[in-house]
PDB file of C-alpha atoms in Angstrom:
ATOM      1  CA  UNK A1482      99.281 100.607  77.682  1.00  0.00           C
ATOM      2  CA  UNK A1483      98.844  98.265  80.363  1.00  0.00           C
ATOM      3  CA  UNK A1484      95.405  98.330  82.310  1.00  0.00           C
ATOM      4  CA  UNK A1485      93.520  95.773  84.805  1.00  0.00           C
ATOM      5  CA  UNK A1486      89.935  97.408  84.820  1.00  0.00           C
ATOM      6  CA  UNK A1487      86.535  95.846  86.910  1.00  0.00           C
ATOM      7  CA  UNK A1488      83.561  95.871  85.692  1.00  0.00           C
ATOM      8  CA  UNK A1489      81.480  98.394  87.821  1.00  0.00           C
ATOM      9  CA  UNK A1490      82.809 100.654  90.966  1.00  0.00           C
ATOM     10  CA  UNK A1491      79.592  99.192  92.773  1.00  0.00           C
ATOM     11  CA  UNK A1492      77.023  96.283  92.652  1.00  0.00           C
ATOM     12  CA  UNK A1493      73.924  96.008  94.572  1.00  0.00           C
ATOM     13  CA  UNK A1494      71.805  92.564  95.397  1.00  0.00           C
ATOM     14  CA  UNK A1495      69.121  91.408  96.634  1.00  0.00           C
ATOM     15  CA  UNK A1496      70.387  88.588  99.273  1.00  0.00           C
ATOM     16  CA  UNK A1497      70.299  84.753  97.818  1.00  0.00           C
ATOM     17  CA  UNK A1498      70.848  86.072  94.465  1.00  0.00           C
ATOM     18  CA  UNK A1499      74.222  85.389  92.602  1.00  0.00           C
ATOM     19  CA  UNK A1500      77.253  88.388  92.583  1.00  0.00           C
ATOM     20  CA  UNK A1501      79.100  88.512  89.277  1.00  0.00           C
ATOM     21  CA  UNK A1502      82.529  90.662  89.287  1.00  0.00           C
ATOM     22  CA  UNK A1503      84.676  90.953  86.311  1.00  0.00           C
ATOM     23  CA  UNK A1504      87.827  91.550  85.722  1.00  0.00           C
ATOM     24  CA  UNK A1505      89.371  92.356  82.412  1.00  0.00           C
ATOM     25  CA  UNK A1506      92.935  93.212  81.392  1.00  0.00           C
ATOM     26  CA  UNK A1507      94.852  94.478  78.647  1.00  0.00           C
ATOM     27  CA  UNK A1508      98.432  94.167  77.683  1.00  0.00           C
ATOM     28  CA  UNK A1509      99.038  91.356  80.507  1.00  0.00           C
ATOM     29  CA  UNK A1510     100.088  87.670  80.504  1.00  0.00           C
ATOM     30  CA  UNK A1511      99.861  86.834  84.114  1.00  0.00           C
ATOM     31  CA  UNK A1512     100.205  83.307  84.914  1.00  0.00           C
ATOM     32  CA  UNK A1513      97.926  83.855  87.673  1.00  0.00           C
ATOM     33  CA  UNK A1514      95.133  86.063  88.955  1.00  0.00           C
ATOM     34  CA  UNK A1515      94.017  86.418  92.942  1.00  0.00           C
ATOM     35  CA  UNK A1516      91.171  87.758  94.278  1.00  0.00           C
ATOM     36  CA  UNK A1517      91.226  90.086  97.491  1.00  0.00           C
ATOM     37  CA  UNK A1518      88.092  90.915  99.391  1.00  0.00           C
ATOM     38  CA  UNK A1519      88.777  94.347 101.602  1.00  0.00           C
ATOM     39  CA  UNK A1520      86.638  95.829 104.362  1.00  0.00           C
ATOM     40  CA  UNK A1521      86.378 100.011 105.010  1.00  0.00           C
ATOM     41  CA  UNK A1522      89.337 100.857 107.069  1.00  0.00           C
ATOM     42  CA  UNK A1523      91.369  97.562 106.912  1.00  0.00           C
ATOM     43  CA  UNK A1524      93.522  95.713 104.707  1.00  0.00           C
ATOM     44  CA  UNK A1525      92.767  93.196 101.644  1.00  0.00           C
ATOM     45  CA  UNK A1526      92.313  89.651 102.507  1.00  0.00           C
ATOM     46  CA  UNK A1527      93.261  86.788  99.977  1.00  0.00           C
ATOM     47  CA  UNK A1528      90.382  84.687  98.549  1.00  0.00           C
ATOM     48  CA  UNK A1529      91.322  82.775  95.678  1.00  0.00           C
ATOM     49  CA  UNK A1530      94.111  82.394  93.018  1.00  0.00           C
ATOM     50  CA  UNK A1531      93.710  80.730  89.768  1.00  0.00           C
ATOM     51  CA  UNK A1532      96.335  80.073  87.333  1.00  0.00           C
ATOM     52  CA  UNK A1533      96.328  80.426  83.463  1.00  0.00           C
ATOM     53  CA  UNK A1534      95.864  76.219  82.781  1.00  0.00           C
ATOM     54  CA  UNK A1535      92.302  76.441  85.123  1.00  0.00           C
ATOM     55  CA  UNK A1536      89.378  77.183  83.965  1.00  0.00           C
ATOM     56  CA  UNK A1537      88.122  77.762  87.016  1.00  0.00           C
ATOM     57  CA  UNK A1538      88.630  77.454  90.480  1.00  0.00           C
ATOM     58  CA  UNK A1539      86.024  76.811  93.545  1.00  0.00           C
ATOM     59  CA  UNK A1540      85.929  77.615  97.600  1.00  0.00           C
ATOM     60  CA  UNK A1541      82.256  77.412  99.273  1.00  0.00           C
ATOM     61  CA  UNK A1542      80.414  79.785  97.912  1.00  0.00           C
ATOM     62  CA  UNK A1543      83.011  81.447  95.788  1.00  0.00           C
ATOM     63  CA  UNK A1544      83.693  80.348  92.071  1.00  0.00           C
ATOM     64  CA  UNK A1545      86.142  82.322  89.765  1.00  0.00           C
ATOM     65  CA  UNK A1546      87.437  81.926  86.271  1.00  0.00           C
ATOM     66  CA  UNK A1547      89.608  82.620  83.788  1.00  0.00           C
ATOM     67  CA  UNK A1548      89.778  83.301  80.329  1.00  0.00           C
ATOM     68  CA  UNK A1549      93.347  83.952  79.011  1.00  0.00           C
ATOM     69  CA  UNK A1550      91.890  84.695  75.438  1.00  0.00           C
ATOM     70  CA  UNK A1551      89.234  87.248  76.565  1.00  0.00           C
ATOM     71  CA  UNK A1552      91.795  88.555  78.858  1.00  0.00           C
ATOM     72  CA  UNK A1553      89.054  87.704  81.781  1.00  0.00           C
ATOM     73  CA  UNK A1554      88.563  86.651  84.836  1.00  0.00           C
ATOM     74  CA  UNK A1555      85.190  86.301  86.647  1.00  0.00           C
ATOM     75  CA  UNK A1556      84.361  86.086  90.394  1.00  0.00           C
ATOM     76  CA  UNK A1557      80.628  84.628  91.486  1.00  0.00           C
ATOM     77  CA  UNK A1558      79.500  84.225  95.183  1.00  0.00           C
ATOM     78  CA  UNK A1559      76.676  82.365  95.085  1.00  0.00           C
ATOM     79  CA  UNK A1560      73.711  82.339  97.444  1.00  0.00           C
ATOM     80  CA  UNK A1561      74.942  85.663  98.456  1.00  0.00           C
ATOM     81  CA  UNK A1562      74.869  87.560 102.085  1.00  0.00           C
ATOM     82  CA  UNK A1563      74.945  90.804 103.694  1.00  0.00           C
ATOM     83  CA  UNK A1564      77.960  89.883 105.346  1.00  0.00           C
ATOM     84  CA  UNK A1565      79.389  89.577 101.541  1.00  0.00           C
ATOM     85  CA  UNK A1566      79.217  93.173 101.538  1.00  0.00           C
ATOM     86  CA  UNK A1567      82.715  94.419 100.788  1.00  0.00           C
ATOM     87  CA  UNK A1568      84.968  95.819  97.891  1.00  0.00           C
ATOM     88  CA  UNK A1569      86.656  93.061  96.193  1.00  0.00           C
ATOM     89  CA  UNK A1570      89.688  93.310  93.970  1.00  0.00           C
ATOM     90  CA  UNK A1571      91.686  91.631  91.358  1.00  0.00           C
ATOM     91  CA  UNK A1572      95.309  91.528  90.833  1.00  0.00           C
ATOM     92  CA  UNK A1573      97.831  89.686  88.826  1.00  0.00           C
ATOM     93  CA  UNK A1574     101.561  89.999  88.742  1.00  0.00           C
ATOM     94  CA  UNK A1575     102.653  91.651  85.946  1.00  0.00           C
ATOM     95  CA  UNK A1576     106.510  89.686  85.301  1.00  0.00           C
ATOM     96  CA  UNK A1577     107.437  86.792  86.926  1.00  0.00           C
ATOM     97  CA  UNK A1578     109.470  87.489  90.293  1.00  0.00           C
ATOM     98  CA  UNK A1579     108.833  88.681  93.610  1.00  0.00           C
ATOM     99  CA  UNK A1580     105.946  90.015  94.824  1.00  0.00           C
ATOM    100  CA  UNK A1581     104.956  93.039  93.189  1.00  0.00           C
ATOM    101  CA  UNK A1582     101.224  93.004  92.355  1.00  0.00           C
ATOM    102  CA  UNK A1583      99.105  94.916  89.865  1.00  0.00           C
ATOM    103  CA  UNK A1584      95.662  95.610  91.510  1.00  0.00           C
ATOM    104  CA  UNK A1585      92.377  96.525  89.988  1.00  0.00           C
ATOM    105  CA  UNK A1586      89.926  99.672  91.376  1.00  0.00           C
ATOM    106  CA  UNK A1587      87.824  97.214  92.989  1.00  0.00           C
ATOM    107  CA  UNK A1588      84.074  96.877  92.490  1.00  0.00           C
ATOM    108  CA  UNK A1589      82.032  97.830  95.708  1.00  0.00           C
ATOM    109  CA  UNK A1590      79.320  95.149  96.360  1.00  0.00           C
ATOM    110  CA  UNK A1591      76.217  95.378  98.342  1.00  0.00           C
ATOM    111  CA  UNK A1592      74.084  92.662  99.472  1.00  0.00           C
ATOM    112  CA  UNK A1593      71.047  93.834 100.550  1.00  0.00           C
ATOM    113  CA  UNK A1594      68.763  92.060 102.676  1.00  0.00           C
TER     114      UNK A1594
ATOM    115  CA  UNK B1247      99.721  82.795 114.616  1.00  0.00           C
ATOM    116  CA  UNK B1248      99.971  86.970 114.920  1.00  0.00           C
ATOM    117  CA  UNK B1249      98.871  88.717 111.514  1.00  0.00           C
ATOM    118  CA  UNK B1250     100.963  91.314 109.849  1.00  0.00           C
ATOM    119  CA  UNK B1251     101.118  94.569 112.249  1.00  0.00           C
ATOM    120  CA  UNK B1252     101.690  97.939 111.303  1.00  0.00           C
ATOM    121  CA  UNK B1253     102.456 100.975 113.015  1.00  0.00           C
ATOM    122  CA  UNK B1254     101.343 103.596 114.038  1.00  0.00           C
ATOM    123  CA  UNK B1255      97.595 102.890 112.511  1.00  0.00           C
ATOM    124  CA  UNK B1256      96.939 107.036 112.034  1.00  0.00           C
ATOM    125  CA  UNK B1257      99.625 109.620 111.140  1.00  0.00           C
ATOM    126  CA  UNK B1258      99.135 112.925 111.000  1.00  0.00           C
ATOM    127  CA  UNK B1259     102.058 115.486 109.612  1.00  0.00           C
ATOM    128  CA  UNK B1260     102.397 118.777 107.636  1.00  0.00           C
ATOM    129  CA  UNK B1261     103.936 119.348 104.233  1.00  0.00           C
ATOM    130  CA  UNK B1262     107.954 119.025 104.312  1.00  0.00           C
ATOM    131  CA  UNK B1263     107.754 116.892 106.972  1.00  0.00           C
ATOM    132  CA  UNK B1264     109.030 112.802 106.631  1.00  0.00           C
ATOM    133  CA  UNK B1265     107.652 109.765 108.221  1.00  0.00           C
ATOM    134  CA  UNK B1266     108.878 106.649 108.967  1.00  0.00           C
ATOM    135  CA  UNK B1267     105.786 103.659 108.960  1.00  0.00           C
ATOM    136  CA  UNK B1268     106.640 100.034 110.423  1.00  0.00           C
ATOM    137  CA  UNK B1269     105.184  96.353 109.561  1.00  0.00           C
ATOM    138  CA  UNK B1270     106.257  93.451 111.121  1.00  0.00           C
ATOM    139  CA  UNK B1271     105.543  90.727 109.040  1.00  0.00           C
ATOM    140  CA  UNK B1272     104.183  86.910 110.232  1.00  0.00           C
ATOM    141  CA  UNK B1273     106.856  84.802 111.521  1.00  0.00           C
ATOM    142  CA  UNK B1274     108.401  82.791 109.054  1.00  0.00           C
ATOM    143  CA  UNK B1275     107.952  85.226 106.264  1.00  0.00           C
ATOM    144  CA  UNK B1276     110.694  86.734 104.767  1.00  0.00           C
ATOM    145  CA  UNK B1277     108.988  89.001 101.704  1.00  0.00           C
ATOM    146  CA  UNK B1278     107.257  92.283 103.121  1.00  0.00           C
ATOM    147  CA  UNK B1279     105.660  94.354  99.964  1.00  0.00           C
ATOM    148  CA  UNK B1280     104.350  97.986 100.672  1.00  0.00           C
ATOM    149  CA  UNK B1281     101.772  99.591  98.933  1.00  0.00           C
ATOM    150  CA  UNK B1282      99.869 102.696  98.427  1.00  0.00           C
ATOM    151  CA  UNK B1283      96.049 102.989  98.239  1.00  0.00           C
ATOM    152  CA  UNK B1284      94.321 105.997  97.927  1.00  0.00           C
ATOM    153  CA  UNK B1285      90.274 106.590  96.156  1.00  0.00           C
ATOM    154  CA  UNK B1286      91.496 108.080  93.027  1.00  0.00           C
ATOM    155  CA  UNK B1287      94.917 105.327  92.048  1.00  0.00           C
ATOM    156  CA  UNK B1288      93.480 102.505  93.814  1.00  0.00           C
ATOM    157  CA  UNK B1289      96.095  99.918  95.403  1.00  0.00           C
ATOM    158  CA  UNK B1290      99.920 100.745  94.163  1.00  0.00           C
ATOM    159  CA  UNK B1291     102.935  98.427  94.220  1.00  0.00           C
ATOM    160  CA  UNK B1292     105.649 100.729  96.102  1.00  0.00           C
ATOM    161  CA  UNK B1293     108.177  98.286  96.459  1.00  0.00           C
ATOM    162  CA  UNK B1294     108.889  94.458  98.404  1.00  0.00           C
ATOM    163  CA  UNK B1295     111.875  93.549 100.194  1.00  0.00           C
ATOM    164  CA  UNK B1296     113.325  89.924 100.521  1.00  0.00           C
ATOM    165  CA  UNK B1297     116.068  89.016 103.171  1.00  0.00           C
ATOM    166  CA  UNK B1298     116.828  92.866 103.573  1.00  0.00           C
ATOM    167  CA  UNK B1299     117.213  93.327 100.110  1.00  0.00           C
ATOM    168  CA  UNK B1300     114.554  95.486  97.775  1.00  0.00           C
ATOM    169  CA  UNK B1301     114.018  93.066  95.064  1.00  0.00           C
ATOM    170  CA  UNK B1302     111.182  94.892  93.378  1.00  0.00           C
ATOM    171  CA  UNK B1303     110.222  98.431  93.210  1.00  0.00           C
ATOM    172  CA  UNK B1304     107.110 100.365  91.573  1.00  0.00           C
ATOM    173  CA  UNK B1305     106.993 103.633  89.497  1.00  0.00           C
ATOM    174  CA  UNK B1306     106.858 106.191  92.743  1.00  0.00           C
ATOM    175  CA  UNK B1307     109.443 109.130  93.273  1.00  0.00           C
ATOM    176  CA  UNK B1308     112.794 108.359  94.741  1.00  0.00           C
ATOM    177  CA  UNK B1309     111.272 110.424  98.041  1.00  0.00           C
ATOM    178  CA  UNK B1310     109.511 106.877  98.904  1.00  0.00           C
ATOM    179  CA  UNK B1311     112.154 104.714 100.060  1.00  0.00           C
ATOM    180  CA  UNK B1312     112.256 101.188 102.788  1.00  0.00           C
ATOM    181  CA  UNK B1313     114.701  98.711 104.388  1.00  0.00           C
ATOM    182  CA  UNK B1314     114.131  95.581 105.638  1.00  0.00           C
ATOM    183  CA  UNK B1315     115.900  94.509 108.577  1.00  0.00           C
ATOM    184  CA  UNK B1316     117.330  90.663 109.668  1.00  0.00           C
ATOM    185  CA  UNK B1317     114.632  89.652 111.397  1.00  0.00           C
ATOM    186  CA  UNK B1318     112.275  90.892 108.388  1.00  0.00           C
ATOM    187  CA  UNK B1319     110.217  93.731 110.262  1.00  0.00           C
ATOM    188  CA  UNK B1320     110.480  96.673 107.729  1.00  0.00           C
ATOM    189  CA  UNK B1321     110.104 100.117 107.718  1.00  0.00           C
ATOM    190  CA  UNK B1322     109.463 102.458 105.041  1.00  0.00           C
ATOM    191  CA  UNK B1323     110.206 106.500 104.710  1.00  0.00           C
ATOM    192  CA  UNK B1324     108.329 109.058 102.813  1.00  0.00           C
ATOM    193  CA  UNK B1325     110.668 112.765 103.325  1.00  0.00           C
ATOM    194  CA  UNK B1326     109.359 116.013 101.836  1.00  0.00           C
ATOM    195  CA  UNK B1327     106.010 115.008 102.449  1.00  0.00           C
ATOM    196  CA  UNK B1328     103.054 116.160  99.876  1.00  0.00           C
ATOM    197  CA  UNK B1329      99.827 116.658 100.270  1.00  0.00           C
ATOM    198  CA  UNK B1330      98.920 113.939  97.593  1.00  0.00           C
ATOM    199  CA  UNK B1331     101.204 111.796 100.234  1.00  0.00           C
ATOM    200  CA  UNK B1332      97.840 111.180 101.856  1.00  0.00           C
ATOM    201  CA  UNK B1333      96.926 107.793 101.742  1.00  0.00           C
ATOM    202  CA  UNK B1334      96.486 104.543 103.640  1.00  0.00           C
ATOM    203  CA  UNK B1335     100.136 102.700 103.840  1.00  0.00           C
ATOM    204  CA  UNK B1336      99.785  98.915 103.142  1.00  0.00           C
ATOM    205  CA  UNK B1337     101.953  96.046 104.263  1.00  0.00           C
ATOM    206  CA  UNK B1338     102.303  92.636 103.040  1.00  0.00           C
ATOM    207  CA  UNK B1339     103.908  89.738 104.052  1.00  0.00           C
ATOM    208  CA  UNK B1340     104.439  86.447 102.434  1.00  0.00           C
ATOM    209  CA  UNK B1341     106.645  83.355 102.507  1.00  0.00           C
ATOM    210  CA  UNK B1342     109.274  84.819 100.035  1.00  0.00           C
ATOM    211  CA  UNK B1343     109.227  82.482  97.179  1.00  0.00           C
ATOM    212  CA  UNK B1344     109.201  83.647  93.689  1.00  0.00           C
ATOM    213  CA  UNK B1345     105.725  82.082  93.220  1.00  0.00           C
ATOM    214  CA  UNK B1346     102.788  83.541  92.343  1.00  0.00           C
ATOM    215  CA  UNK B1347     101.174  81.403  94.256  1.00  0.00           C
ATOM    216  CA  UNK B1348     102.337  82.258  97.274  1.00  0.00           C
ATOM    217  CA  UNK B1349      99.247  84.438  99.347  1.00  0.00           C
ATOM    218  CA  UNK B1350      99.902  87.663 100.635  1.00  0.00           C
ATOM    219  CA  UNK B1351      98.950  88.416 103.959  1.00  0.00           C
ATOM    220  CA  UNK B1352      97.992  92.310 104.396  1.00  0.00           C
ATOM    221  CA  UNK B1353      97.988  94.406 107.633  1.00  0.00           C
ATOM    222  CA  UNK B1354      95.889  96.618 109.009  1.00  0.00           C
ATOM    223  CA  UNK B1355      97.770  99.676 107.562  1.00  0.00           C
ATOM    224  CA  UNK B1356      98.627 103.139 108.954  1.00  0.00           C
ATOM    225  CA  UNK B1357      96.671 106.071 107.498  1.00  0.00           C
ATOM    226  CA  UNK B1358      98.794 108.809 106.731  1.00  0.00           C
ATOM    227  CA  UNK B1359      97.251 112.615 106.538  1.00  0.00           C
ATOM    228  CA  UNK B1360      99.408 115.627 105.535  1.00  0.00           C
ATOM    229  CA  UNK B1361      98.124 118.693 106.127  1.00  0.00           C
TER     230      UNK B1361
END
């Protein structure tokens, strides 16, 4: 069956440090993956995309990649905040028209001070 | 530029009941995709409608239903309301391309209780 799973409902770090989210899928050949970051009480908000020919893909403090053989996609924020704290989700398209996306749980990440 | 709006934010109706939720989409965009999120499914495709037509639709009963009007704002109807009908209602909005890399821009949502 077809399943987008993330690595951990929740993360907690120590400010400065590195976040690492994954994102693993099964039984998927998306041409392209996004990541969504999404506050309590309000909707997702669009970070980054990366298609199936990068290897990985860079904004700020953000870095993601993606491994089509592992079935993989990772999402870093470096020199993390507090004000990183949020619940960030993957989500690829599962054919290849429209807009109909397939959405992971979303890992919950705290950056503690 | 206004965001993607949605209305009314809270909801709150009994079982049996239908509801009607609104999103007006950013101007320009033409695609406006509805979703479901609640804590135990997560985020769930409903459906997306392009220049008033549905052009994609996800695996929920046929009691979930939308239109999309001219000017793109769209509205979507939930009748015989459940009590696993409780969710938060997304909207999104997007140019209206068949690309994947076009971004989706969310709205707020309306949260939707039935009692």
């Amino acid at each position: 069956s077809q399943k987008i799973e993330q690595n951990s409902e929740a993360l907690n770090i120590q400010e400065g440090k590195t976040a690492t989210l994954t994102c693993n899928y099964t039984n998927y050949s998306p041409a392209y993956l996004q990541w969504y970051r999404q506050d309590p009480g309000r909707g997702p908000v669009f970070l980054l995309l990366i298609r199936e020919n990068e290897k990985e893909k860079r904004k700020e403090r953000l870095k993601v990649t993606f491994d089509t053989t592992l079935k993989q996609s990772l999402f870093h924020i470096t020199a993390s905040q507090p004000a990183d704290s949020a619940t960030y989700l993957c989500a690829l398209s599962p054919d290849n028209y429209g807009q109909n996306f397939v959405f992971g749980p979303g890992t919950r990440l705290s950056v503690l001070p | 530029k206004a965001g993607v709006t949605q209305t009314p934010r809270y909801l709150i109706k009994t079982r049996g009941q239908q509801v009607t939720l609104s999103c007006s989409p950013i101007s320009g965009h033409r695609s406006v995709s509805w979703y479901q999120q609640t804590p135990g499914q997560g985020l769930q495709f409903l459906f997306e409608y392009f220049s008033e037509t549905q052009r994609n639709k996800g695996n929920f009963p046929g009691r979930f239903s939308g239109r999309q009007f001219s000017n793109s704002r769209s509205e979507m109807n939930v009748s015989t309301l459940e009590l696993g009908d409780s969710a938060l209602y997304l909207c999104a909005s997007s140019l209206g391309g068949t690309s994947r890399q076009e971004t989706q821009y969310f709205g707020p949502g309306t949260r939707l209780l039935v009692l």
